[in-house]
Coordinates of C-alpha atoms in Angstrom, one line a residue:
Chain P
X368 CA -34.0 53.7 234.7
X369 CA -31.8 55.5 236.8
X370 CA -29.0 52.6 236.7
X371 CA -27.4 53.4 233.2
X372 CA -26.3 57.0 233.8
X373 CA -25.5 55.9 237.5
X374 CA -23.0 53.1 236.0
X375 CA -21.7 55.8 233.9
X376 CA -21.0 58.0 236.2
X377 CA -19.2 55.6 239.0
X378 CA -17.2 54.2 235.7
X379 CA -16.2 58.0 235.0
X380 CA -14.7 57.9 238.3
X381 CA -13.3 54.0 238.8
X382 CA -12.2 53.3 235.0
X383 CA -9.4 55.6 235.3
X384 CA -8.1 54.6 238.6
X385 CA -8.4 50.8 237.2
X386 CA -6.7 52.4 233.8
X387 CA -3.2 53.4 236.3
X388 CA -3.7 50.5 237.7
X389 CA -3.1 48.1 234.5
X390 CA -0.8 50.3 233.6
X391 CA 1.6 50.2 236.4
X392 CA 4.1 47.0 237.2
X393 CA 2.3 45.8 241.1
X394 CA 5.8 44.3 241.1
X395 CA 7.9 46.8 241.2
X396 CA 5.5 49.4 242.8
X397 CA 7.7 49.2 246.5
X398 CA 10.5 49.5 244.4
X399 CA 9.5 52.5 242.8
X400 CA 7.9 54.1 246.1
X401 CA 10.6 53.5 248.5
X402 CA 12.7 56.4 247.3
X403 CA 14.1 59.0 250.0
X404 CA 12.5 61.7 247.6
X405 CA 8.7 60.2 247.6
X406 CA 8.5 59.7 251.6
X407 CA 10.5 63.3 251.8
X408 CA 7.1 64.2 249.4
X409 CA 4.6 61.9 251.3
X410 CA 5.5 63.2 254.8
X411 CA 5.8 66.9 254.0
X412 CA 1.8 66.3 251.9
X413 CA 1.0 64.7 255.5
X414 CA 2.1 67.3 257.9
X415 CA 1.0 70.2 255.4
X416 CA -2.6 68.9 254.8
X417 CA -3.0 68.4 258.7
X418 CA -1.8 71.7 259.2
X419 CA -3.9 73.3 256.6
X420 CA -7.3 71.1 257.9
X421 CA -6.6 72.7 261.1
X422 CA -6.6 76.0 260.2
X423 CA -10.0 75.2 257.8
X424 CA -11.3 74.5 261.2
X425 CA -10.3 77.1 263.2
X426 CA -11.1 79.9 260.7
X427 CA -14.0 78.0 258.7
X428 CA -16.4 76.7 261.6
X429 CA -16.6 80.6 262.8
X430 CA -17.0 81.2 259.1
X431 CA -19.4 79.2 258.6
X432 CA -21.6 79.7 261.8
X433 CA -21.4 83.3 260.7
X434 CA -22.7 82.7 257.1
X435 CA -25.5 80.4 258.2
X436 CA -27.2 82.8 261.0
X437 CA -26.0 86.0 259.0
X438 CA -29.2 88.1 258.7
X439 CA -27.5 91.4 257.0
X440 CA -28.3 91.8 253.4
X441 CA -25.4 90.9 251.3
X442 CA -24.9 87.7 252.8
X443 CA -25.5 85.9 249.4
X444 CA -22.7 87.7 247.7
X445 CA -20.3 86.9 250.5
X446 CA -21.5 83.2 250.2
X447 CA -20.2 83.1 246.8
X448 CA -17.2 84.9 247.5
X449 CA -16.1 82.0 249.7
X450 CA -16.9 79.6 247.4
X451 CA -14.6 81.4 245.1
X452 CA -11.7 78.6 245.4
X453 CA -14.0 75.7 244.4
X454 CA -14.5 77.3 241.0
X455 CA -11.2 78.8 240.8
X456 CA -8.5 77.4 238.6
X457 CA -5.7 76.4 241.0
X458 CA -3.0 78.8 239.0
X459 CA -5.3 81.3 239.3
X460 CA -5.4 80.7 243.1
X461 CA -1.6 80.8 243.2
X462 CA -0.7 83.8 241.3
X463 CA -3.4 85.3 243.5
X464 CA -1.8 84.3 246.4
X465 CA 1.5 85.0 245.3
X466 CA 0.2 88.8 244.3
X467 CA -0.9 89.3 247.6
X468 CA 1.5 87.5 249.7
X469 CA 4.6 88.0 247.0
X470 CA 7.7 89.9 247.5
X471 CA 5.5 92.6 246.1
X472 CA 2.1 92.6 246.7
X473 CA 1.0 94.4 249.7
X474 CA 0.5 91.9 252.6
X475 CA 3.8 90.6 251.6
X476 CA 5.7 94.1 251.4
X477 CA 4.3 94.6 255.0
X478 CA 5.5 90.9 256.4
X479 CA 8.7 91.4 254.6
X480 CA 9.3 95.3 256.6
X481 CA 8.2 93.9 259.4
X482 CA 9.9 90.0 260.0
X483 CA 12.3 90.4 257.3
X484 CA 10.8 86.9 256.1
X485 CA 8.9 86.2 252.7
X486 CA 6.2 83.5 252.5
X487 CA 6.6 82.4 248.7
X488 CA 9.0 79.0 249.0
X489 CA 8.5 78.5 252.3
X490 CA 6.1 75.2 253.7
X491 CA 4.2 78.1 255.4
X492 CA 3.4 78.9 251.6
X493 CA 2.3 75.2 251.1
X494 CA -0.3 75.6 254.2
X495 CA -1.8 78.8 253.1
X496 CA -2.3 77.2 249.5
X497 CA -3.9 74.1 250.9
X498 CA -6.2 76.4 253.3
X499 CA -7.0 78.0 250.4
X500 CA -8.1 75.6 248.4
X501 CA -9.6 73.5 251.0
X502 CA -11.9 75.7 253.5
X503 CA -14.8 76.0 251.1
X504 CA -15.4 72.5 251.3
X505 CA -15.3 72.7 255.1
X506 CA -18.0 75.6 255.1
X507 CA -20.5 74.2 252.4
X508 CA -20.6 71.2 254.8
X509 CA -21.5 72.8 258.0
X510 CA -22.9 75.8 256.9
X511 CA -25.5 73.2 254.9
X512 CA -25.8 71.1 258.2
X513 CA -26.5 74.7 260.0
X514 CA -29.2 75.7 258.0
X515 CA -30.8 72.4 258.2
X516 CA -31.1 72.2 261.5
X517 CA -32.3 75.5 262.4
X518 CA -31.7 77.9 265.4
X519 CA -34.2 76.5 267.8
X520 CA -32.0 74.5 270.0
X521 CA -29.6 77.6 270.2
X522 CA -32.6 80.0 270.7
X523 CA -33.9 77.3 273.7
X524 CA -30.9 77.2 275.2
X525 CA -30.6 81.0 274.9
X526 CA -33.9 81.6 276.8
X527 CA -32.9 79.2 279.1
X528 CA -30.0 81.6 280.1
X529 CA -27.0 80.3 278.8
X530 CA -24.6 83.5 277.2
X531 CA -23.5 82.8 273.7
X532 CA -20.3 81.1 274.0
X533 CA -22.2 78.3 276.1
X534 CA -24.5 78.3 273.3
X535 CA -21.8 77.6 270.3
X536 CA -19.9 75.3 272.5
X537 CA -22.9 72.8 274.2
X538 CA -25.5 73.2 271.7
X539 CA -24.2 74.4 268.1
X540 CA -20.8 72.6 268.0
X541 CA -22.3 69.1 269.0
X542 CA -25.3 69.3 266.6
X543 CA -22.4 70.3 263.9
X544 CA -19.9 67.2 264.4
X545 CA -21.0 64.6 261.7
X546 CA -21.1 67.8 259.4
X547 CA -17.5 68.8 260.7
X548 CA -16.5 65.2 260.4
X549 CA -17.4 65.4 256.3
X550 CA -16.2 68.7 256.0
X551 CA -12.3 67.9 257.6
X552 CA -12.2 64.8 256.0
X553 CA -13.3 66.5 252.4
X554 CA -10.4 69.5 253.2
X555 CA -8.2 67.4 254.1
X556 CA -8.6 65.1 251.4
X557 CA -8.2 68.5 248.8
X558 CA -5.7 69.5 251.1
X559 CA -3.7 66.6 250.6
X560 CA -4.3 66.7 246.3
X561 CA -3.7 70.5 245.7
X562 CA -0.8 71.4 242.7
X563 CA -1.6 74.6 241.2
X564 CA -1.7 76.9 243.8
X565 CA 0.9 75.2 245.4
X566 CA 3.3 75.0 242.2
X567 CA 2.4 78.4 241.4
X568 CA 2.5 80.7 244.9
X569 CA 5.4 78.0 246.7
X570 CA 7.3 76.1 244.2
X571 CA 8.8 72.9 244.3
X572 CA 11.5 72.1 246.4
X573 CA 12.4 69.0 248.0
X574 CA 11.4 68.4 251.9
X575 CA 10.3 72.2 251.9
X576 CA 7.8 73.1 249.5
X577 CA 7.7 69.5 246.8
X578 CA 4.2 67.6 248.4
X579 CA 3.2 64.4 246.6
X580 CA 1.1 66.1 243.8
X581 CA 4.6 68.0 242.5
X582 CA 6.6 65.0 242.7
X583 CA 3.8 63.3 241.0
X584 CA 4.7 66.3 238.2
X585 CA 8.5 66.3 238.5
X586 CA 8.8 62.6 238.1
X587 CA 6.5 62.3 235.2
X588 CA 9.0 64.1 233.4
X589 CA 11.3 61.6 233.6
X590 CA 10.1 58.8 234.5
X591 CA 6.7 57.6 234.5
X592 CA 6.7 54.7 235.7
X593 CA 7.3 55.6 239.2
X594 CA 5.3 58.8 238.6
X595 CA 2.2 56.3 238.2
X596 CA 3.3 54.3 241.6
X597 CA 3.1 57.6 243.4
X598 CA -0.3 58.7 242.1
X599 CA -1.5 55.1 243.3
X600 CA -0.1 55.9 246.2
X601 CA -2.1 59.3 246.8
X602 CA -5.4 57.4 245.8
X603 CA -4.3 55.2 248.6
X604 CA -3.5 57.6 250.8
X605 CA -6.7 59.6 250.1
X606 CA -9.2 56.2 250.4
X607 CA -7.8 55.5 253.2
X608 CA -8.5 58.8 255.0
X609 CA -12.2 58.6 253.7
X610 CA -12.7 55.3 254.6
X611 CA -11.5 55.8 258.3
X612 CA -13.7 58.6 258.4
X613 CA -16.7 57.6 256.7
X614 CA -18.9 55.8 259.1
X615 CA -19.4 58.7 261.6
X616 CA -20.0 61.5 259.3
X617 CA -21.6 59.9 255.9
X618 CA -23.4 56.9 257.5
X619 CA -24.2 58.7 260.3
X620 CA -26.6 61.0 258.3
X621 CA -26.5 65.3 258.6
X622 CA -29.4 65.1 261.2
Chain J
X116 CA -38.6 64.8 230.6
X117 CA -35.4 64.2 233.1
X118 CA -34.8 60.9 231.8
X119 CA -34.5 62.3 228.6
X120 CA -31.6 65.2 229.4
X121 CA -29.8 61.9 231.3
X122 CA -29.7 59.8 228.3
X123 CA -28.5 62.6 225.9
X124 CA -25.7 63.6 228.2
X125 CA -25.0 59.8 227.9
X126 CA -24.9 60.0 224.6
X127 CA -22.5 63.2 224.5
X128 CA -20.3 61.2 226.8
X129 CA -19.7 58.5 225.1
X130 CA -19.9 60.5 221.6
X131 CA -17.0 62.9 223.2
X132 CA -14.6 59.3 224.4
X133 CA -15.4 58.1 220.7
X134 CA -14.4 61.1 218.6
X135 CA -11.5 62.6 221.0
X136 CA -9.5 59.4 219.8
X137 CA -9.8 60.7 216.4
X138 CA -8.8 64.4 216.9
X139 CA -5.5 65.5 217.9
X140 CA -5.2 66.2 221.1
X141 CA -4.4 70.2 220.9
X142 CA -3.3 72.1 223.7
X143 CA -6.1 74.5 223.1
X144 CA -8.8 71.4 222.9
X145 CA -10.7 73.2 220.4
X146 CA -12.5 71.1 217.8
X147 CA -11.1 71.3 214.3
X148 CA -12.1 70.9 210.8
X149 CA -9.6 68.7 209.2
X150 CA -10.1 69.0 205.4
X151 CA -9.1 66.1 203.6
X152 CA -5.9 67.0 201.9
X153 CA -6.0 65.7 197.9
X154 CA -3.7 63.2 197.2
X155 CA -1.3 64.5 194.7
X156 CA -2.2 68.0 194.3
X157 CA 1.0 69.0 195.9
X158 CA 0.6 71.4 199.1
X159 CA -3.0 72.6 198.0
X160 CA -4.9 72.3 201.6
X161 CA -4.9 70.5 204.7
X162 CA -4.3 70.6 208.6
X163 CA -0.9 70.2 209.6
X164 CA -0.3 69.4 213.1
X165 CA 2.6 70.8 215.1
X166 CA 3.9 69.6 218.5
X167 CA 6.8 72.2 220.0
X168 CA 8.7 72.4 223.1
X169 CA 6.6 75.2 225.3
X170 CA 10.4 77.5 224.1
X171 CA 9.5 78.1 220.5
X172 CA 5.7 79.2 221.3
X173 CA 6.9 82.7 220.1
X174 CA 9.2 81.5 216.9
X175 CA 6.8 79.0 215.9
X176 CA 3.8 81.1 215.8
X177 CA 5.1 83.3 213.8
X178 CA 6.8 81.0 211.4
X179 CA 3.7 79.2 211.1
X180 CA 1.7 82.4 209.9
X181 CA 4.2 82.3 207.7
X182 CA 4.2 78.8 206.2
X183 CA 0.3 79.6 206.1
X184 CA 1.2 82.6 203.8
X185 CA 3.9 80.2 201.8
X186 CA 1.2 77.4 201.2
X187 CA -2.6 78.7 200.4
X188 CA -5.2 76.4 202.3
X189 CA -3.0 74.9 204.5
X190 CA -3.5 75.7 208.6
X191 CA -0.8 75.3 210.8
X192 CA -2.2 74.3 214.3
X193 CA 0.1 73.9 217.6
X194 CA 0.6 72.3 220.7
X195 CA 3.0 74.1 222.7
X196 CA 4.0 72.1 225.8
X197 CA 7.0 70.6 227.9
X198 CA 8.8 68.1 225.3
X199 CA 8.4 65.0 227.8
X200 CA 4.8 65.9 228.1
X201 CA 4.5 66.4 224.1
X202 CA 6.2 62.7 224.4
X203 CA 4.2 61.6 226.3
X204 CA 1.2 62.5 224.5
X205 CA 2.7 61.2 221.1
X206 CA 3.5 57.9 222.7
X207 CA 0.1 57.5 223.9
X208 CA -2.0 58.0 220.4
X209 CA -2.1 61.4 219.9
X210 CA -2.4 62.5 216.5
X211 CA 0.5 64.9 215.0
X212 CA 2.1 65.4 212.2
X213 CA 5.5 67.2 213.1
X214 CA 7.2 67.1 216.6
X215 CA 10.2 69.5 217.6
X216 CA 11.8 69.1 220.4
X217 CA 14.0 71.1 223.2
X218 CA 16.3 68.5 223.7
X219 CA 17.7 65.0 222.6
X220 CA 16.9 63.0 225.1
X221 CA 13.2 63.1 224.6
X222 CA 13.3 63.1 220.8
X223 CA 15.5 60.0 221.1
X224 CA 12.4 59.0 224.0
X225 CA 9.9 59.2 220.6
X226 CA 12.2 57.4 218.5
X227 CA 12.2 54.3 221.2
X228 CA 8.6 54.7 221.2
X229 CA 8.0 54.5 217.5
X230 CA 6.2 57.6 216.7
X231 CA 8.7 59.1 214.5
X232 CA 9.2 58.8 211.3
X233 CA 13.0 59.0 209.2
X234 CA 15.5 60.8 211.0
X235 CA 15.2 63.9 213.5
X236 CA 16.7 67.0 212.1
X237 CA 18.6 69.7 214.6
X238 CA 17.5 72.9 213.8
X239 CA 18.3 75.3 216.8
X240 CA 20.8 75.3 220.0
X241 CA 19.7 77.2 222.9
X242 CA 22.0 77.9 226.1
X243 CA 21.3 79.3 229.7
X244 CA 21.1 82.8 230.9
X245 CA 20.2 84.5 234.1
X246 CA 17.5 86.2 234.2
X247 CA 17.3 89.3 237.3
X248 CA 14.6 92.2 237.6
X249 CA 14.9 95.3 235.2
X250 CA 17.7 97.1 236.0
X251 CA 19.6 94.4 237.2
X252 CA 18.9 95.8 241.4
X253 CA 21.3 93.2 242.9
X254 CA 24.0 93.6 240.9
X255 CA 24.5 90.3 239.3
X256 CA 27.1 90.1 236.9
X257 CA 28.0 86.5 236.7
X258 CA 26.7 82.6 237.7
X259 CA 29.0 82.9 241.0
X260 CA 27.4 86.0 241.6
X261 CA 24.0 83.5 242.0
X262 CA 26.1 82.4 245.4
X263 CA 26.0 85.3 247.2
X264 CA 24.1 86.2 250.7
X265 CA 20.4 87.0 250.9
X266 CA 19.7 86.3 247.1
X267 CA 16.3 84.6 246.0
X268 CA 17.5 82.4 243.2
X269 CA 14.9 80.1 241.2
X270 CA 15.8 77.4 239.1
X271 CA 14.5 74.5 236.7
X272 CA 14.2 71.2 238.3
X273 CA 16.8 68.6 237.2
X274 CA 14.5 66.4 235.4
X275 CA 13.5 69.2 232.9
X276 CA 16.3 70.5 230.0
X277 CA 16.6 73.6 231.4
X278 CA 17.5 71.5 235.0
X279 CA 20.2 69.7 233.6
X280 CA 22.0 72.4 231.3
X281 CA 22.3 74.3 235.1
X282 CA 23.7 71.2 236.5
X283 CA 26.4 70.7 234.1
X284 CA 27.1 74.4 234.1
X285 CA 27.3 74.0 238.2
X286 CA 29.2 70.7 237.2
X287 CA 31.9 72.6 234.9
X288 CA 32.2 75.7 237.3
X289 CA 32.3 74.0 240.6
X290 CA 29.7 76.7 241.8
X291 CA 26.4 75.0 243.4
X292 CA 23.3 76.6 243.6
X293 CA 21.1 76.5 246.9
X294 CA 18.0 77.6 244.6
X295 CA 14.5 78.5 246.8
X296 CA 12.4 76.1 244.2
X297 CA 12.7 74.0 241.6
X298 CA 10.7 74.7 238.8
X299 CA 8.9 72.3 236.2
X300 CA 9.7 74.6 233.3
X301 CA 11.4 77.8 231.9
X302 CA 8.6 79.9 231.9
X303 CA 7.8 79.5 236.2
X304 CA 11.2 80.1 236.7
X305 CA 10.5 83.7 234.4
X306 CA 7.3 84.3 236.2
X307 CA 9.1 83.7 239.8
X308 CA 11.4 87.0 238.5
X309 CA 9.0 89.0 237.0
X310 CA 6.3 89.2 240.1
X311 CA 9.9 89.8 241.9
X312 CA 9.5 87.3 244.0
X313 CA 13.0 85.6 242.6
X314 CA 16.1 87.4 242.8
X315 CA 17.6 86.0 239.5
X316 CA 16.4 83.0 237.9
X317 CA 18.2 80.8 235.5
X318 CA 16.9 80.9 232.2
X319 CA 16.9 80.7 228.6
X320 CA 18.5 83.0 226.1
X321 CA 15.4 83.0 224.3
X322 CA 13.0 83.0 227.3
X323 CA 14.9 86.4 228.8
X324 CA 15.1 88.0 225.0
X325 CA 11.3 87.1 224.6
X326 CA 10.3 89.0 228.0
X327 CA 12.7 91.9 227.2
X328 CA 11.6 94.6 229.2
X329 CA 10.2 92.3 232.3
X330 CA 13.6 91.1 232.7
X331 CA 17.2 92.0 232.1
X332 CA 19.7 89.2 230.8
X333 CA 22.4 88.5 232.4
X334 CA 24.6 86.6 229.8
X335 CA 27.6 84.4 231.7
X336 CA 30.5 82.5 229.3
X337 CA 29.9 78.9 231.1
X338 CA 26.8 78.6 229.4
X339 CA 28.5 77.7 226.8
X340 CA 29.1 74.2 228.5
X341 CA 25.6 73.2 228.6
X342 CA 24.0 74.1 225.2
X343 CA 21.0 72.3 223.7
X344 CA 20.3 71.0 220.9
X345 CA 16.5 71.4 219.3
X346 CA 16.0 68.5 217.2
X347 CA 12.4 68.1 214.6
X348 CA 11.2 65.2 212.7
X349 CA 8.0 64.1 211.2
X350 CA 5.2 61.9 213.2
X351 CA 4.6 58.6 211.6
X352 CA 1.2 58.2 210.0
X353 CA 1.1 61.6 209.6
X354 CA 0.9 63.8 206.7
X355 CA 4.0 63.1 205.4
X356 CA 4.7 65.6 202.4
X357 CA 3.0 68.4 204.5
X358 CA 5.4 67.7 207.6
X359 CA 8.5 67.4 205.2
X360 CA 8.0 70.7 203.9
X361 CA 7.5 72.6 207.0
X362 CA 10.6 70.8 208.4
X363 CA 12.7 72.7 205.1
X364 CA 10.8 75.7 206.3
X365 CA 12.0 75.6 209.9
X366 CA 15.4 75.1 208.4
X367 CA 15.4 77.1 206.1
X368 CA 16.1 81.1 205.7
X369 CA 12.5 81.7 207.3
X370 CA 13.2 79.3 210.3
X371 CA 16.8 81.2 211.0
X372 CA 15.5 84.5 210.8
X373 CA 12.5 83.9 213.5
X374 CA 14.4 81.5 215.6
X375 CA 17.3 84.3 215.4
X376 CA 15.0 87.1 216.7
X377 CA 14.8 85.3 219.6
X378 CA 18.2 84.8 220.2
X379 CA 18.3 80.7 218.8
X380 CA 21.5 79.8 217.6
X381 CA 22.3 77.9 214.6
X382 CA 22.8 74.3 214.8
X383 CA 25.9 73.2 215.3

């Protein structure tokens, strides 16, 4: 019974993938690709969405750790608030970002004094975007795994004698790594498809600021058959970083 | 009781693929009640559909209140976008009775794609101006003055109108712009000035008169080499009659006078 709205649904996502498909000329796709512009756009997505997954890590697994074994009251509402960016519109992200971080918003007044840089139109800009956008899918991951599995290992280890750090680094961060595996491959994956915030907080410029998503945009204004060949090659792109990272973190089960 | 809430959101699905075909495709996406309009009762009702370059959102509102006023039970709905978008759309089934246009090039990209009907009409010219923060801070005066040391300059992106009237005004005054971003249209590049985060910002006449008071315009001479021409014409299979006389209107005394407040300029 549970078949029809399961078709449904996997046709919701594959019909319009086979829909650009049809619609582009496989011929001519190389042709189309191979521009200096769309590898200046494909490496810059590359390097930016790595960057930006590494910084999910470094400032989301602490997050994350934090959130699951929080006792303090208030904890909900600080739950939502990092989810925040998953429901967010991506302009609204952006011009967020861009208040805060701006020319003048507040953080940005204070870089500005203080390095004489700005951070709208730089890459920088691009990373902070993608962070942005992408570290809530890196929490709900392992802060899901974290409450799964409980403290007790941590709490064992604990009365066993071994201070804290030990703890996080021999007990919590191995029972965590198919959950990290998910979570970087989801954040990078949204890394590597944000537009809004990016368009909005860094603008588009070519090899500093234009990933593939905005060339996607700037070439659909003129020409769109070779703005479908580079959105075929993003869903490339992104199947093949979740297929290579699949097997050890979806296969391999949260437990 | 579960399988029941599964197959009616079925249902809505497909019910939502079937009708959205038959709607046009509104910016807004809100649902509409197209009254039939009587055959030969002259302009007595009906829904007329209007697809505008994202520039005339201010004239064309209020010159569609207007034809509202001028023709009792006929509602003026819009979709304001980028023209190659609007294109775009149009080219792919949407349904529309009028299209106007910022530039040639993608009325002539309707044309090729069959969607018009009878000839496109120019109606308005438009030309480039820079926009700078309130006050004009940095003391721009003119587009060299875009060259100088430590400015923040923003503009359109080449493949947009707005891009390439500032390449041929970079073209006809040797001067070329190292801009910080490229923006997809007029109104990012406005924004990019107004939170201050662009020094000056190369815009419309009619985008910097519309945000009087967020920005000052900076008016330069060689804009004159790059003006645009605004071109509207009727959709085929649309309501013919109804998309005729709104076309008059746009041309007409009612069209000059809102497309003037905004600094428009007549056809040419």
């Amino acid at each position: 019974m549970l078949g029809v709205p399961a078709a449904l649904a996997l046709a919701l996502v594959v019909l319009p993938v086979v829909g650009l498909l049809v619609r582009s000329d496989l011929t001519r796709l190389p042709s189309l690709i191979a521009t200096p512009s769309s590898w200046h756009a494909l490496r810059l997505s590359l390097i930016t969405a790595a960057l930006s997954t590494l910084a999910c890590v470094l400032l989301g697994v602490p997050l994350a750790v934090v959130l699951a074994r929080a006792r303090f009251s208030g904890v909900r509402l600080l739950r939502s608030v990092v989810l925040l960016p998953l429901v967010l519109p991506p302009v609204v992200g952006g011009l967020a970002l861009l208040y805060l971080l701006g020319r003048k918003g507040f953080l940005g007044m204070l870089i500005t004094t203080l390095t004489g840089e700005s951070v709208p139109f730089t890459t920088t800009a691009v990373v902070i975007a993608q962070t942005f956008v992408a570290m809530p899918f890196l929490v709900v991951s392992l802060e899901g795994a974290l409450r799964g599995s409980g403290d007790r290992y941590e709490q064992v280890a604990a009365t066993l004698g071994a201070r804290p750090w030990t703890v996080f680094r021999r007990v919590t961060l191995p029972l965590l790594l198919p959950a990290l595996g998910s979570g970087v491959v989801l954040s990078f994956a949204r890394a590597l498809g944000e537009f809004g915030a990016t368009i909005t907080f860094a603008g588009s410029l070519e090899d500093v600021t234009r990933t593939l998503p905005l060339e996607v945009y700037t070439q659909a204004e003129v020409d769109i058959d070779s703005a479908v060949a580079l959105s075929l090659l993003l869903i490339i792109v992104a199947i093949l970083v979740i297929a290579v990272a699949r097997p050890r973190s979806w296969e391999g089960g949260l437990r | 009781m579960s399988q029941l809430a599964l197959a009616v959101a079925a249902v809505a699905l497909f019910a939502g693929a079937c009708s959205s075909s038959d709607e046009p495709s509104t910016q807004s996406g809100g649902s509409s009640v197209t009254a039939p309009a009587p055959k030969g009762a002259g302009n007595s009702g009906g829904t007329l559909t209007v697809f505008a370059a994202a520039s005339l959102t201010e004239s064309f509102t209020a010159l569609g209140k207007e034809f509202e006023a001028a023709h009792p039970g006929v509602t003026v709905k819009f979709s304001f976008a980028g023209s190659s978008g609007l294109v775009q759309q149009l080219t792919n089934g949407a349904k529309a009775d009028v299209f106007a246009s910022a530039d040639q090039a993608n009325m002539d990209k309707a044309v090729q794609g069959g969607v018009i009907d009878g000839q496109a009409t120019v109606f308005a010219t438009n030309k480039l101006a820079i926009a700078v923060a309130p006050g004009n801070p940095k003391g721009i005066k003119s587009f060299a003055d875009l060259n100088k040391a430590g400015l923040t300059v923003v503009t359109c992106a080449a493949q947009v109108p707005c891009g390439s009237a500032t390449k041929k005004v970079e073209q006809s005054t040797g001067v070329t712009l190292k801009p910080k971003s490229e923006e997809q249209d007029v109104k990012q590049v406005l924004n990019k000035v107004q939170s201050g985060d662009a020094d000056a910002g190369l815009v419309y006449v009619t985008d910097a008169t519309s945000a009087a008071g967020k920005v000052d315009k900076v008016d330069f001479p060689e804009a004159q080499q790059a003006i645009n021409s605004y071109p509207i014409a009727a959709i085929k299979g649309g309501q013919a009659e109804l998309a005729h006389q709104f076309e008059e209107f746009v041309l007409g005394t009612e069209g000059k006078t809102e497309l003037g407040k905004v600094g428009f300029g007549a056809a040419q």
